[in-house]
PDB file of C-alpha atoms in Angstrom:
ATOM      1  CA  MET P   1      45.763  83.955  90.527  1.00 75.00           C
ATOM      2  CA  GLU P   2      47.007  80.593  89.352  1.00 79.00           C
ATOM      3  CA  TRP P   3      49.370  78.091  90.958  1.00 80.00           C
ATOM      4  CA  ARG P   4      50.207  74.403  90.818  1.00 79.00           C
ATOM      5  CA  ASP P   5      49.696  72.149  93.833  1.00 81.00           C
ATOM      6  CA  GLN P   6      51.129  68.662  93.194  1.00 79.00           C
ATOM      7  CA  ARG P   7      48.861  67.211  95.897  1.00 81.00           C
ATOM      8  CA  LEU P   8      45.848  67.988  93.678  1.00 81.00           C
ATOM      9  CA  THR P   9      46.991  66.130  90.524  1.00 82.00           C
ATOM     10  CA  MET P  10      44.541  63.565  89.124  1.00 78.00           C
ATOM     11  CA  ALA P  11      44.239  61.310  86.112  1.00 70.00           C
ATOM     12  CA  SER P  12      42.847  62.895  82.948  1.00 62.00           C
ATOM     13  CA  THR P  13      39.568  61.559  81.616  1.00 59.00           C
ATOM     14  CA  THR P  14      40.821  61.507  78.022  1.00 61.00           C
ATOM     15  CA  LYS P  15      44.412  61.310  76.858  1.00 63.00           C
ATOM     16  CA  GLY P  16      45.865  64.829  76.745  1.00 61.00           C
ATOM     17  CA  VAL P  17      42.697  66.536  78.018  1.00 57.00           C
ATOM     18  CA  LYS P  18      42.787  68.265  81.394  1.00 67.00           C
ATOM     19  CA  ARG P  19      39.929  67.407  83.718  1.00 68.00           C
ATOM     20  CA  LEU P  20      38.339  70.334  85.556  1.00 74.00           C
ATOM     21  CA  THR P  21      36.890  70.239  89.059  1.00 82.00           C
ATOM     22  CA  GLU P  22      35.266  73.104  90.958  1.00 84.00           C
ATOM     23  CA  LEU P  23      35.817  73.312  94.722  1.00 82.00           C
ATOM     24  CA  PRO P  24      34.935  75.950  97.324  1.00 82.00           C
ATOM     25  CA  ALA P  25      38.079  78.016  97.878  1.00 79.00           C
ATOM     26  CA  LYS P  26      37.770  77.783 101.674  1.00 81.00           C
ATOM     27  CA  TYR P  27      38.914  74.134 101.420  1.00 83.00           C
ATOM     28  CA  LEU P  28      42.125  74.913  99.530  1.00 83.00           C
ATOM     29  CA  TRP P  29      45.601  75.908 100.614  1.00 83.00           C
ATOM     30  CA  MET P  30      46.191  79.475  99.402  1.00 81.00           C
ATOM     31  CA  PRO P  31      49.643  80.918  98.744  1.00 83.00           C
ATOM     32  CA  ASP P  32      50.614  83.833 100.986  1.00 83.00           C
ATOM     33  CA  ILE P  33      50.920  86.447  98.232  1.00 82.00           C
ATOM     34  CA  TYR P  34      50.802  90.115  99.222  1.00 80.00           C
ATOM     35  CA  LEU P  35      50.978  93.493  97.541  1.00 80.00           C
ATOM     36  CA  ILE P  36      54.267  94.987  98.771  1.00 82.00           C
ATOM     37  CA  SER P  37      54.440  98.175  96.696  1.00 80.00           C
ATOM     38  CA  GLY P  38      51.040  99.596  97.487  1.00 71.00           C
ATOM     39  CA  VAL P  39      49.462 102.046  99.817  1.00 68.00           C
ATOM     40  CA  LYS P  40      46.184 100.166 100.081  1.00 68.00           C
ATOM     41  CA  ALA P  41      44.603  96.919  98.887  1.00 68.00           C
ATOM     42  CA  GLU P  42      40.882  96.260  99.192  1.00 71.00           C
ATOM     43  CA  GLU P  43      39.245  92.937  98.398  1.00 67.00           C
ATOM     44  CA  MET P  44      35.967  93.368  96.582  1.00 62.00           C
ATOM     45  CA  PRO P  45      32.868  91.783  98.179  1.00 62.00           C
ATOM     46  CA  LEU P  46      32.397  88.208  97.011  1.00 57.00           C
ATOM     47  CA  PRO P  47      29.511  85.765  97.188  1.00 55.00           C
ATOM     48  CA  LEU P  48      29.588  83.468 100.209  1.00 52.00           C
ATOM     49  CA  THR P  49      30.743  80.530  98.097  1.00 55.00           C
ATOM     50  CA  THR P  50      33.680  81.348  95.868  1.00 71.00           C
ATOM     51  CA  GLU P  51      34.954  78.392  93.888  1.00 79.00           C
ATOM     52  CA  ALA P  52      38.382  77.659  92.508  1.00 83.00           C
ATOM     53  CA  SER P  53      39.010  75.687  89.322  1.00 85.00           C
ATOM     54  CA  ILE P  54      41.323  72.700  89.734  1.00 87.00           C
ATOM     55  CA  PHE P  55      42.830  71.031  86.654  1.00 85.00           C
ATOM     56  CA  SER P  56      44.128  67.458  86.472  1.00 84.00           C
ATOM     57  CA  ASP P  57      47.791  68.590  86.427  1.00 82.00           C
ATOM     58  CA  GLY P  58      47.312  70.257  89.841  1.00 83.00           C
ATOM     59  CA  THR P  59      46.878  73.791  88.465  1.00 84.00           C
ATOM     60  CA  VAL P  60      44.532  75.861  90.634  1.00 84.00           C
ATOM     61  CA  ARG P  61      42.885  79.001  89.223  1.00 83.00           C
ATOM     62  CA  TYR P  62      41.272  81.322  91.748  1.00 81.00           C
ATOM     63  CA  VAL P  63      40.013  84.748  90.713  1.00 76.00           C
ATOM     64  CA  VAL P  64      39.457  87.380  93.379  1.00 72.00           C
ATOM     65  CA  PRO P  65      38.744  90.978  92.329  1.00 70.00           C
ATOM     66  CA  TRP P  66      40.800  93.591  94.173  1.00 71.00           C
ATOM     67  CA  THR P  67      41.298  97.339  94.058  1.00 72.00           C
ATOM     68  CA  PHE P  68      44.909  98.484  94.577  1.00 72.00           C
ATOM     69  CA  THR P  69      46.220 101.955  95.366  1.00 73.00           C
ATOM     70  CA  VAL P  70      49.897 102.282  94.408  1.00 74.00           C
ATOM     71  CA  PRO P  71      52.342 105.212  94.257  1.00 72.00           C
ATOM     72  CA  CYS P  72      53.505 106.379  90.823  1.00 75.00           C
ATOM     73  CA  ARG P  73      56.657 108.224  89.750  1.00 67.00           C
ATOM     74  CA  ASP P  74      55.740 111.514  88.097  1.00 66.00           C
ATOM     75  CA  ARG P  75      57.417 112.133  84.730  1.00 63.00           C
ATOM     76  CA  SER P  76      55.623 115.353  83.639  1.00 69.00           C
ATOM     77  CA  ASP P  77      52.866 114.043  81.350  1.00 75.00           C
ATOM     78  CA  SER P  78      53.332 110.374  82.233  1.00 77.00           C
ATOM     79  CA  TRP P  79      53.875 108.220  85.305  1.00 79.00           C
ATOM     80  CA  GLY P  80      55.515 104.869  85.907  1.00 80.00           C
ATOM     81  CA  CYS P  81      53.549 102.786  88.408  1.00 82.00           C
ATOM     82  CA  GLN P  82      54.806  99.479  89.795  1.00 83.00           C
ATOM     83  CA  VAL P  83      52.543  96.903  91.372  1.00 84.00           C
ATOM     84  CA  VAL P  84      54.714  94.311  93.143  1.00 86.00           C
ATOM     85  CA  PHE P  85      53.543  91.043  94.704  1.00 85.00           C
ATOM     86  CA  GLN P  86      55.613  88.700  96.866  1.00 86.00           C
ATOM     87  CA  SER P  87      55.162  85.744  99.178  1.00 84.00           C
ATOM     88  CA  TRP P  88      55.170  86.821 102.810  1.00 82.00           C
ATOM     89  CA  ASN P  89      57.389  84.054 104.154  1.00 83.00           C
ATOM     90  CA  LYS P  90      57.959  81.356 101.528  1.00 82.00           C
ATOM     91  CA  PRO P  91      61.257  81.205  99.568  1.00 83.00           C
ATOM     92  CA  ALA P  92      61.342  81.202  95.767  1.00 82.00           C
ATOM     93  CA  ASP P  93      61.868  77.440  95.579  1.00 82.00           C
ATOM     94  CA  GLU P  94      58.462  76.953  97.281  1.00 81.00           C
ATOM     95  CA  ILE P  95      56.487  79.788  95.639  1.00 80.00           C
ATOM     96  CA  ALA P  96      57.752  80.975  92.257  1.00 78.00           C
ATOM     97  CA  LEU P  97      55.730  83.861  90.875  1.00 80.00           C
ATOM     98  CA  SER P  98      55.665  84.411  87.132  1.00 79.00           C
ATOM     99  CA  PRO P  99      53.396  86.285  84.735  1.00 79.00           C
ATOM    100  CA  THR P 100      51.131  84.314  82.435  1.00 74.00           C
ATOM    101  CA  GLN P 101      52.078  86.778  79.678  1.00 75.00           C
ATOM    102  CA  PRO P 102      54.756  89.520  79.528  1.00 73.00           C
ATOM    103  CA  PHE P 103      52.463  92.275  78.202  1.00 75.00           C
ATOM    104  CA  LEU P 104      48.827  92.913  79.058  1.00 74.00           C
ATOM    105  CA  ASP P 105      46.145  94.804  77.157  1.00 76.00           C
ATOM    106  CA  ALA P 106      46.316  98.407  78.423  1.00 74.00           C
ATOM    107  CA  GLU P 107      42.786  99.108  77.155  1.00 73.00           C
ATOM    108  CA  GLU P 108      41.395  96.997  80.016  1.00 70.00           C
ATOM    109  CA  TYR P 109      42.665  99.586  82.512  1.00 67.00           C
ATOM    110  CA  ASN P 110      41.416 102.763  80.813  1.00 64.00           C
ATOM    111  CA  GLY P 111      38.296 104.703  81.582  1.00 63.00           C
ATOM    112  CA  HIS P 112      39.456 107.523  83.850  1.00 66.00           C
ATOM    113  CA  VAL P 113      38.784 111.086  82.672  1.00 68.00           C
ATOM    114  CA  GLN P 114      42.217 112.446  83.667  1.00 74.00           C
ATOM    115  CA  TRP P 115      44.593 109.642  82.602  1.00 76.00           C
ATOM    116  CA  ASN P 116      44.978 106.570  80.388  1.00 79.00           C
ATOM    117  CA  VAL P 117      47.147 103.494  80.756  1.00 82.00           C
ATOM    118  CA  GLN P 118      49.548 103.454  77.810  1.00 82.00           C
ATOM    119  CA  SER P 119      51.196 100.085  78.478  1.00 83.00           C
ATOM    120  CA  VAL P 120      51.288  97.269  81.028  1.00 84.00           C
ATOM    121  CA  SER P 121      54.214  94.870  81.308  1.00 86.00           C
ATOM    122  CA  ALA P 122      54.909  92.028  83.728  1.00 85.00           C
ATOM    123  CA  ASP P 123      58.149  90.484  84.954  1.00 86.00           C
ATOM    124  CA  SER P 124      59.392  88.254  87.762  1.00 85.00           C
ATOM    125  CA  LEU P 125      62.591  88.230  89.778  1.00 82.00           C
ATOM    126  CA  ILE P 126      64.223  86.658  92.820  1.00 83.00           C
ATOM    127  CA  THR P 127      65.103  89.157  95.542  1.00 78.00           C
ATOM    128  CA  ASN P 128      68.507  89.522  97.163  1.00 74.00           C
ATOM    129  CA  VAL P 129      67.791  92.330  99.635  1.00 69.00           C
ATOM    130  CA  PRO P 130      68.473  91.683 103.356  1.00 71.00           C
ATOM    131  CA  ASP P 131      65.571  90.048 105.235  1.00 69.00           C
ATOM    132  CA  GLU P 132      63.812  89.404 101.900  1.00 67.00           C
ATOM    133  CA  ALA P 133      66.502  87.264 100.227  1.00 71.00           C
ATOM    134  CA  ASN P 134      65.450  84.491  97.864  1.00 82.00           C
ATOM    135  CA  LYS P 135      61.811  85.585  97.583  1.00 84.00           C
ATOM    136  CA  SER P 136      59.987  85.480  94.280  1.00 85.00           C
ATOM    137  CA  ARG P 137      58.452  88.795  93.161  1.00 85.00           C
ATOM    138  CA  LEU P 138      55.951  89.488  90.415  1.00 86.00           C
ATOM    139  CA  MET P 139      56.051  93.071  89.114  1.00 86.00           C
ATOM    140  CA  PHE P 140      53.559  94.810  86.865  1.00 85.00           C
ATOM    141  CA  THR P 141      54.658  98.158  85.422  1.00 84.00           C
ATOM    142  CA  LEU P 142      51.978 100.507  84.161  1.00 82.00           C
ATOM    143  CA  VAL P 143      52.843 103.586  82.134  1.00 83.00           C
ATOM    144  CA  VAL P 144      50.086 106.135  82.731  1.00 82.00           C
ATOM    145  CA  VAL P 145      49.670 109.266  80.588  1.00 83.00           C
ATOM    146  CA  LYS P 146      47.509 112.352  81.007  1.00 78.00           C
ATOM    147  CA  ALA P 147      44.325 112.228  78.959  1.00 74.00           C
ATOM    148  CA  TRP P 148      44.003 114.997  76.403  1.00 65.00           C
ATOM    149  CA  ARG P 149      41.019 117.209  76.911  1.00 49.00           C
ATOM    150  CA  MET P 150      38.866 117.998  73.927  1.00 41.00           C
TER     151      MET P 150
END
């Protein structure tokens, strides 16, 4: 996960080069981002001291491994699975979610004997549904296909 916190900006050491600082994550403000399309989300066990990378422009990079269980729409030999994240109570002008790249490498998600991930795309939007209006959502869509047996 990556976000920008203007309170953490600092002068660069060399013109145009971002300075990097490591800081224990427990001392940082964390955005309230939740999986809203899933059945279950489990945080993987982490070491006692997990550090976040802070860059001179205020960008914070914090990597936490998770396992998500999400429902998929069955389309005979393939499924469309959406993984949707959203801030719990911050509006889009305070937390704007966006993908770092529109398409991800599907090979990173393969390895199951019964299915393979054919493609992974990412997109963001601002909601307009009642009680969730003006929230930023980040959606990953995975197209999963049955693995052919040999």
